[in-house]
Amino acid sequence: MLKVNDNYLKLKAGYLFPEIARRVNTFCSEHPDVDLIRLGIGDVTEPLPSACRDAMKAAIDEMGTHAGFHGYGPEQGYPWLREAIAKFDYHLRGCDISAEEIFVSDGSKCDSSNILDILGPKNRIAVTDPVYPVYVDSNVMAGRTGEVEDSGCYEGLSYIAINEANNFEAQIPKESLDLIYLCFPNNPTGAVATKSKLAAWVDYALKNDALILFDAAYEAFIQDNDIPHSIFEIEGSRQCAIEFRSFSKNAGFTGTRCAFTVIPKTLKGRTQDGKSIDLWSLWNRRQSTKFNGVSYIVQRGAEAVYSNEGQSQVKSLVNFYMENANLIRTELIKAGLTSYGGENAPYVWIKTPDGLDSWSFFDLLLDKANIVGTPGSGFGVAGEGYFRLSAFNSRKNVEKAMKRIANL
Ligand code: MLT
C-alpha cells in the first residue's frame, strides 16, 4: 500500500492565505453585491512597469525568430541578469557578492522552502514569532519538527518572540542554534533591523556555526537610509548567511514570477561525519537537477528593472505603496488603534481593539466594513491579538477602507 508523507498531517490547518480566501468566498457568496476591499495577502495591484513590459515584448519577438529563439536556459539564470543584480543590488551598496553567487528563481517562497533540501535533518531551527508561515510549514512538511503542542507551537522548533515588549526586535538566543530564519523588513509586523542588530545576529551565527536564512523580499520599501537592505552589508555575513530576494513586491512580479537567492561561495556547512562542504555547490547541484530556470522572457523583464527607466518606475511604485502604508498607519492611529510598521514596509501591524482575538477582528472588519485583512494569529501564536493590513491596493480603495474603519 502506498504510504503518504505523514508530516503533512501535523500541519495545524490550511495554509493561511487560501484559508482566508475560503472564508472570503463564503462571505461573498452570501453577500454577492458587497464592495469588498482586499488588504489581506500582500499581492500587488498596480500595473507592471512599462520598462519590464517593453523588454518582455521584445523578448517574445526575439523568440519568434530562429536567431533569437531560446530553449532551456541556464538553471542558475542568464548571466546578464545575474550581473545586473550583482551590480545594482550588491556592488552599489558595497556588498561583495559576485554574479555567480546569485541563483535566479521563480520565487522566494519556493526557495525558502526548497533550501531545506540541502540542509541536514537534525539542525536546531529557530523562527521568529510571528513569522511568514512558509518557513514553519515547510519544516513541518520536511519532518524537521515534532507534533504541534497545545500552545500551538511545534515541538522541536525554537520561537523568538517579536512583540511590543522588545520593540519588535528579534532577541539573540541564549542557546546554540543551527538555522535561523530572519525576515527584515519584517512580514508581518513591518519592523526593521538596524545595522547593529544584524551585526549581532551575524556575530551569533559565526560563534555558533549557524546559518541565517535572510528574507529581504521587502528591502525596496526601506525609507530610512541607515537600515541595511541586505545581510551582506554586514561584515562576516559571507560565512553565515543566505539571502532571498524577489521582484514580486518592488516591480509587481507576483504573477510574473522572478526572484533570486544569494549563496556566497565562502559559506560552509558540515557533513554528518564532520567534513566541511560549501553550500553553493549543493544548491547548484539541487537547482541543476530539480529546476529548469525562469523563462527567458521573464528574465528579460527582470533585467529591465535595472535600466534607468526601470529604476525610476520601480521607485514610483514603491513610493505609491508607501504612501498607502502611511495613510493606513496614520488613519488607524487617528481611529484610536495601536499600530506598528508601515514606515519601512508595506505592512501595518495593528493591536486588535477591546481584547478581540485576531479571527474575531477579521470577521468584524469583513462583516461591518467589508475589508479583508490578515489575522495575526495566522502568523504564529505570538500574533494572536494582532491584525495585518497590507498597503497593496489602489489609493481609492485604501482611502475608502480607512473611512469605513473610522466610521466603525
Ligand atoms: C503575504 O501576504 O504575507 C505575502 O503575500 C506572502 C508571500 O509573498 O508569499
Coordinates of C-alpha atoms and ligand atoms in Angstrom, one line a residue:
M1 CA 0.0 0.0 0.0
L2 CA 1.3 3.4 -0.9
K3 CA 2.3 5.5 2.1
V4 CA 1.9 9.3 2.3
N5 CA 4.2 11.8 4.0
D6 CA 2.6 11.7 7.5
N7 CA 4.4 15.0 8.3
Y8 CA 1.6 16.8 6.4
L9 CA -0.9 15.5 9.0
K10 CA 1.0 17.5 11.6
L11 CA 0.1 20.8 9.9
K12 CA -2.3 22.9 12.0
A13 CA -4.7 24.0 9.3
G14 CA -4.8 25.0 5.7
Y15 CA -2.2 27.5 4.5
L16 CA -3.1 30.9 5.8
F17 CA -4.0 32.8 2.6
P18 CA -6.1 30.0 1.0
E19 CA -7.9 29.7 4.3
I20 CA -8.7 33.5 4.2
A21 CA -9.8 33.2 0.6
R22 CA -12.1 30.3 1.6
R23 CA -13.8 32.4 4.3
V24 CA -14.0 35.5 2.0
N25 CA -15.5 33.4 -0.8
T26 CA -18.2 32.1 1.6
F27 CA -18.9 35.7 2.7
C28 CA -19.1 36.9 -0.9
S29 CA -21.5 34.1 -2.0
E30 CA -23.8 35.1 0.9
H31 CA -23.4 38.9 0.1
P32 CA -23.0 39.0 -3.7
D33 CA -23.3 42.7 -4.0
V34 CA -20.7 43.7 -1.4
D35 CA -17.9 46.1 -2.3
L36 CA -15.1 44.2 -0.8
I37 CA -11.6 45.9 -0.2
R38 CA -8.8 43.4 -0.1
L39 CA -5.9 44.4 2.2
G40 CA -5.1 40.8 3.2
I41 CA -2.5 38.9 1.2
G42 CA 0.4 41.1 0.1
D43 CA -0.3 40.9 -3.6
V44 CA 0.5 44.0 -5.7
T45 CA -2.3 45.8 -7.6
E46 CA -0.5 48.3 -9.8
P47 CA 0.4 47.5 -13.5
L48 CA 3.8 46.1 -14.4
P49 CA 6.4 48.9 -15.2
S50 CA 6.4 49.7 -18.9
A51 CA 10.2 49.1 -18.9
C52 CA 9.6 45.5 -18.0
R53 CA 6.7 45.1 -20.4
D54 CA 8.7 46.5 -23.3
A55 CA 11.6 44.2 -22.5
M56 CA 9.3 41.2 -22.3
K57 CA 7.5 42.1 -25.6
A58 CA 10.9 42.4 -27.3
A59 CA 11.9 39.1 -25.9
I60 CA 8.7 37.5 -27.2
D61 CA 9.5 38.8 -30.7
E62 CA 13.1 37.5 -30.4
M63 CA 11.7 34.1 -29.5
G64 CA 9.7 34.2 -32.8
T65 CA 12.9 34.1 -34.8
H66 CA 15.4 31.3 -35.4
A67 CA 18.3 33.5 -34.4
G68 CA 16.6 34.8 -31.2
F69 CA 14.9 31.6 -30.0
H70 CA 15.9 30.4 -26.6
G71 CA 15.2 26.9 -25.3
Y72 CA 16.4 25.7 -21.9
G73 CA 18.4 28.5 -20.2
P74 CA 21.0 28.1 -17.5
E75 CA 19.3 26.7 -14.4
Q76 CA 21.0 29.4 -12.3
G77 CA 19.7 32.3 -14.5
Y78 CA 21.1 34.1 -17.5
P79 CA 24.5 35.8 -16.8
W80 CA 23.2 39.2 -17.9
L81 CA 20.5 39.2 -15.2
R82 CA 22.8 37.8 -12.5
E83 CA 25.4 40.5 -13.4
A84 CA 22.8 43.3 -13.2
I85 CA 21.7 42.1 -9.8
A86 CA 25.2 41.8 -8.5
K87 CA 26.0 45.3 -9.7
F88 CA 22.8 47.2 -8.7
D89 CA 21.7 45.3 -5.6
Y90 CA 25.1 44.5 -4.1
H91 CA 28.1 46.3 -5.5
L92 CA 26.4 49.7 -5.4
R93 CA 25.7 49.0 -1.7
G94 CA 29.3 48.0 -1.0
C95 CA 28.5 44.2 -0.8
D96 CA 30.9 41.7 -2.0
I97 CA 28.6 39.4 -4.0
S98 CA 29.5 38.0 -7.4
A99 CA 27.1 37.2 -10.3
E100 CA 27.9 33.5 -9.8
E101 CA 26.6 33.6 -6.3
I102 CA 23.2 34.7 -7.5
F103 CA 20.6 32.0 -8.4
V104 CA 17.6 33.3 -10.3
S105 CA 14.4 31.5 -9.5
D106 CA 10.6 31.8 -9.8
G107 CA 10.0 32.9 -6.2
S108 CA 11.4 33.4 -2.7
K109 CA 8.5 31.3 -1.3
C110 CA 9.7 28.3 -3.2
D111 CA 13.4 29.0 -2.5
S112 CA 12.9 29.5 1.2
S113 CA 11.3 26.1 1.4
N114 CA 13.4 24.3 -1.1
I115 CA 16.6 25.3 0.7
L116 CA 15.8 22.5 3.2
D117 CA 16.8 20.0 0.5
I118 CA 20.4 20.8 1.1
L119 CA 20.3 21.0 4.9
G120 CA 20.5 18.1 7.3
P121 CA 17.6 16.7 9.3
K122 CA 18.9 17.3 12.8
N123 CA 19.5 21.1 12.8
R124 CA 18.2 23.1 15.7
I125 CA 15.9 25.6 13.9
A126 CA 14.6 29.0 15.1
V127 CA 11.9 31.2 13.6
T128 CA 10.6 34.5 14.9
D129 CA 7.0 34.6 16.2
P130 CA 5.0 35.9 14.5
V131 CA 6.6 34.7 11.2
Y132 CA 5.9 34.2 7.5
P133 CA 4.1 30.8 7.8
V134 CA 6.0 29.2 4.9
Y135 CA 9.2 28.8 7.0
V136 CA 7.4 26.9 9.7
D137 CA 5.1 24.8 7.4
S138 CA 7.9 23.8 5.1
N139 CA 9.9 22.5 8.1
V140 CA 6.9 20.6 9.3
M141 CA 6.3 19.0 5.8
A142 CA 10.0 18.0 5.6
G143 CA 9.8 16.3 9.0
R144 CA 12.1 18.7 10.7
T145 CA 9.7 19.3 13.7
G146 CA 7.6 17.2 16.0
E147 CA 3.9 17.5 16.6
V148 CA 2.1 20.7 17.3
E149 CA 1.8 21.3 21.0
D150 CA -1.2 22.6 23.0
S151 CA 0.3 26.1 22.9
G152 CA 0.1 26.0 19.1
C153 CA 3.9 25.8 18.7
Y154 CA 5.7 22.9 17.0
E155 CA 7.8 20.6 19.1
G156 CA 11.4 20.9 18.2
L157 CA 11.2 24.4 16.7
S158 CA 12.6 27.4 18.7
Y159 CA 10.4 30.6 18.6
I160 CA 11.9 34.0 19.0
A161 CA 9.2 36.4 20.1
I162 CA 9.0 39.8 18.3
N163 CA 6.5 41.9 20.1
E164 CA 5.8 45.3 21.7
A165 CA 7.8 44.4 24.8
N166 CA 11.0 44.1 22.7
N167 CA 10.1 46.7 20.2
F168 CA 9.6 44.0 17.5
E169 CA 13.4 43.3 17.6
A170 CA 14.4 39.6 17.5
Q171 CA 16.5 39.0 20.6
I172 CA 19.7 37.0 20.2
P173 CA 19.1 33.5 21.7
K174 CA 21.0 32.3 24.7
E175 CA 21.1 28.7 23.4
S176 CA 23.1 27.5 20.4
L177 CA 21.0 27.1 17.3
D178 CA 22.0 25.9 13.8
L179 CA 19.5 27.6 11.5
I180 CA 17.7 30.9 12.0
Y181 CA 15.1 32.4 9.7
L182 CA 15.1 36.2 9.7
C183 CA 12.9 38.5 7.6
F184 CA 13.5 42.2 7.5
P185 CA 11.7 44.5 6.8
N186 CA 9.5 42.1 8.6
N187 CA 6.5 40.2 7.3
P188 CA 4.1 40.5 9.1
T189 CA 5.0 43.3 11.7
G190 CA 6.6 45.8 9.3
A191 CA 9.5 46.1 11.8
V192 CA 13.1 46.6 10.5
A193 CA 16.5 45.5 11.8
T194 CA 19.2 48.1 12.3
K195 CA 22.8 47.5 11.2
S196 CA 24.0 46.9 14.8
K197 CA 21.1 44.3 15.3
L198 CA 22.0 42.4 12.1
A199 CA 25.7 42.6 13.1
A200 CA 24.8 41.0 16.4
W201 CA 23.0 38.2 14.6
V202 CA 26.0 37.6 12.3
D203 CA 28.3 37.5 15.3
Y204 CA 26.0 35.0 16.9
A205 CA 25.9 32.8 13.8
L206 CA 29.7 32.9 13.4
K207 CA 30.2 31.9 17.0
N208 CA 27.6 29.1 16.9
D209 CA 28.5 27.8 13.4
A210 CA 24.9 28.7 12.4
L211 CA 23.3 29.7 9.2
I212 CA 21.0 32.7 8.8
L213 CA 18.3 32.4 6.1
F214 CA 17.7 36.1 5.5
D215 CA 14.5 37.0 3.6
A216 CA 14.8 40.5 2.2
A217 CA 11.8 40.4 -0.1
Y218 CA 10.7 43.8 1.2
E219 CA 14.0 45.7 1.2
A220 CA 12.9 48.1 -1.6
F221 CA 10.3 49.6 0.9
I222 CA 13.0 50.8 3.3
Q223 CA 12.8 54.6 3.6
D224 CA 15.4 55.1 6.4
N225 CA 18.9 55.5 5.0
D226 CA 20.5 53.8 8.0
I227 CA 18.6 50.5 7.7
P228 CA 20.5 47.8 5.8
H229 CA 18.9 46.4 2.6
S230 CA 20.9 43.2 2.6
I231 CA 22.5 40.9 5.3
F232 CA 25.6 41.2 3.1
E233 CA 26.1 44.8 4.2
I234 CA 27.3 43.2 7.4
E235 CA 30.9 42.1 7.8
G236 CA 31.3 38.3 8.3
S237 CA 27.9 37.5 6.7
R238 CA 29.5 35.8 3.7
Q239 CA 30.4 33.0 6.1
C240 CA 27.0 32.6 7.7
A241 CA 24.1 33.8 5.5
I242 CA 21.9 33.1 2.6
E243 CA 19.6 35.8 1.3
F244 CA 16.3 35.6 -0.5
R245 CA 15.2 38.5 -2.8
S246 CA 12.3 39.0 -5.1
F247 CA 11.0 41.1 -7.9
S248 CA 7.4 40.4 -6.7
K249 CA 6.7 43.4 -4.4
N250 CA 9.0 46.1 -5.8
A251 CA 8.4 45.5 -9.6
G252 CA 5.0 43.9 -9.4
F253 CA 6.1 40.4 -10.4
T254 CA 3.8 38.4 -8.1
G255 CA 2.1 37.0 -11.1
T256 CA 5.1 37.2 -13.5
R257 CA 7.4 35.3 -11.1
C258 CA 11.0 36.1 -10.7
A259 CA 13.2 36.1 -7.6
F260 CA 16.8 35.2 -6.6
T261 CA 18.7 33.6 -3.9
V262 CA 22.3 34.5 -2.9
I263 CA 24.6 31.9 -1.6
P264 CA 28.2 33.1 -1.1
K265 CA 30.9 30.6 -2.2
T266 CA 32.5 31.1 1.2
L267 CA 29.5 29.6 3.1
K268 CA 30.3 26.2 4.6
G269 CA 28.3 23.5 6.3
R270 CA 29.3 20.2 7.7
T271 CA 28.6 16.6 6.5
Q272 CA 27.3 14.0 9.0
D273 CA 30.9 12.9 9.6
G274 CA 32.1 16.5 10.2
K275 CA 33.7 17.4 6.9
S276 CA 33.4 21.0 5.7
I277 CA 31.5 21.4 2.5
D278 CA 30.3 24.5 0.6
L279 CA 26.6 25.2 0.3
W280 CA 26.9 26.9 -3.1
S281 CA 27.8 23.6 -4.7
L282 CA 25.0 21.7 -3.1
W283 CA 22.4 24.3 -4.1
N284 CA 23.9 24.5 -7.6
R285 CA 23.5 20.7 -7.8
R286 CA 20.0 20.8 -6.5
Q287 CA 18.9 23.5 -8.9
S288 CA 20.5 21.8 -11.9
T289 CA 18.6 18.7 -11.1
K290 CA 15.2 20.0 -10.0
F291 CA 14.8 23.3 -11.7
N292 CA 15.0 24.4 -15.3
G293 CA 15.2 28.1 -14.8
V294 CA 12.9 31.1 -15.2
S295 CA 11.7 31.8 -18.7
Y296 CA 13.9 33.9 -21.0
I297 CA 11.1 36.4 -21.4
V298 CA 10.6 36.9 -17.7
Q299 CA 14.3 37.3 -17.0
R300 CA 14.5 40.0 -19.7
G301 CA 11.6 41.7 -17.9
A302 CA 13.5 41.5 -14.6
E303 CA 16.7 42.8 -16.2
A304 CA 14.8 45.9 -17.3
V305 CA 14.2 46.7 -13.6
Y306 CA 17.8 47.8 -13.6
S307 CA 17.6 50.1 -16.6
N308 CA 17.3 53.9 -15.9
E309 CA 13.7 53.8 -16.9
G310 CA 13.0 50.7 -14.8
Q311 CA 14.7 52.1 -11.7
S312 CA 12.6 55.2 -11.8
Q313 CA 9.4 53.3 -12.5
V314 CA 10.0 50.8 -9.6
K315 CA 10.8 53.8 -7.3
S316 CA 7.4 55.3 -8.2
L317 CA 5.6 52.0 -7.5
V318 CA 7.3 51.7 -4.1
N319 CA 6.6 55.3 -3.3
F320 CA 2.9 54.8 -4.2
Y321 CA 2.5 51.8 -1.9
M322 CA 4.4 53.5 0.9
E323 CA 2.1 56.5 0.6
N324 CA -0.7 54.0 1.1
A325 CA 1.1 52.5 4.1
N326 CA 1.5 55.9 5.6
L327 CA -2.2 56.7 5.1
I328 CA -3.2 53.4 6.7
R329 CA -1.0 53.9 9.7
T330 CA -2.0 57.5 10.4
E331 CA -5.7 56.9 9.9
L332 CA -5.6 53.8 12.1
I333 CA -3.8 55.8 14.8
K334 CA -6.4 58.6 14.4
A335 CA -9.1 56.0 14.8
G336 CA -7.5 55.0 18.2
L337 CA -6.0 51.7 17.1
T338 CA -2.4 51.0 18.3
S339 CA -0.5 50.4 15.0
Y340 CA 3.1 49.5 14.1
G341 CA 5.1 49.1 10.9
G342 CA 4.1 50.9 7.7
E343 CA 7.2 53.2 7.8
N344 CA 9.8 51.0 6.1
A345 CA 7.5 48.2 5.0
P346 CA 4.2 47.8 3.1
Y347 CA 2.5 46.2 6.2
V348 CA 0.8 47.8 9.2
W349 CA 0.5 45.6 12.3
I350 CA -2.5 46.5 14.5
K351 CA -3.3 45.6 18.0
T352 CA -6.8 44.3 17.9
P353 CA -9.2 46.6 20.0
D354 CA -11.1 45.6 23.1
G355 CA -9.2 42.4 23.6
L356 CA -10.7 40.8 20.4
D357 CA -8.8 37.8 19.1
S358 CA -7.4 38.0 15.6
W359 CA -10.0 36.0 13.8
S360 CA -12.9 37.8 15.6
F361 CA -11.4 41.1 14.4
F362 CA -11.1 39.6 10.9
D363 CA -14.8 38.7 11.0
L364 CA -15.7 42.2 12.4
L365 CA -13.9 44.0 9.6
L366 CA -15.3 41.7 7.0
D367 CA -18.9 41.9 8.2
K368 CA -19.1 45.5 9.2
A369 CA -16.6 47.3 6.9
N370 CA -16.2 44.7 4.1
I371 CA -12.5 44.9 4.4
V372 CA -10.2 41.8 4.2
G373 CA -7.1 41.8 6.3
T374 CA -4.9 39.0 7.8
P375 CA -5.4 37.7 11.3
G376 CA -2.1 38.0 13.3
S377 CA -2.6 34.5 14.8
G378 CA -2.2 33.1 11.3
F379 CA 1.5 34.1 11.6
G380 CA 2.0 32.3 14.9
V381 CA 1.0 32.1 18.5
A382 CA 2.5 35.5 19.3
G383 CA 0.5 37.1 16.5
E384 CA -2.7 36.5 18.5
G385 CA -4.4 39.8 19.3
Y386 CA -2.9 41.4 16.2
F387 CA -4.0 42.0 12.7
R388 CA -2.1 42.9 9.5
L389 CA -3.3 45.3 6.8
S390 CA -1.3 45.4 3.6
A391 CA -0.7 48.6 1.6
F392 CA -1.0 46.9 -1.7
N393 CA -4.2 48.4 -3.2
S394 CA -5.3 51.4 -5.2
R395 CA -5.4 54.8 -3.4
K396 CA -9.1 55.0 -3.8
N397 CA -9.6 51.7 -2.1
V398 CA -7.2 52.5 0.7
E399 CA -9.0 55.8 1.4
K400 CA -12.4 54.1 1.3
A401 CA -11.2 51.4 3.7
M402 CA -9.9 53.9 6.1
K403 CA -13.2 55.9 6.1
R404 CA -15.0 52.7 6.8
I405 CA -12.8 51.9 9.7
A406 CA -13.1 55.4 11.1
N407 CA -16.9 55.0 10.9
L408 CA -17.0 51.6 12.6
Ligands
MLT1 C1 2.0 37.9 2.4 O1 0.9 38.4 2.3 O2 2.4 37.6 3.5 C2 2.7 37.6 1.2 O3 2.0 37.9 0.0 C3 3.2 36.3 1.1 C4 4.1 36.0 0.0 O4 4.7 36.8 -0.5 O5 4.1 34.8 -0.3

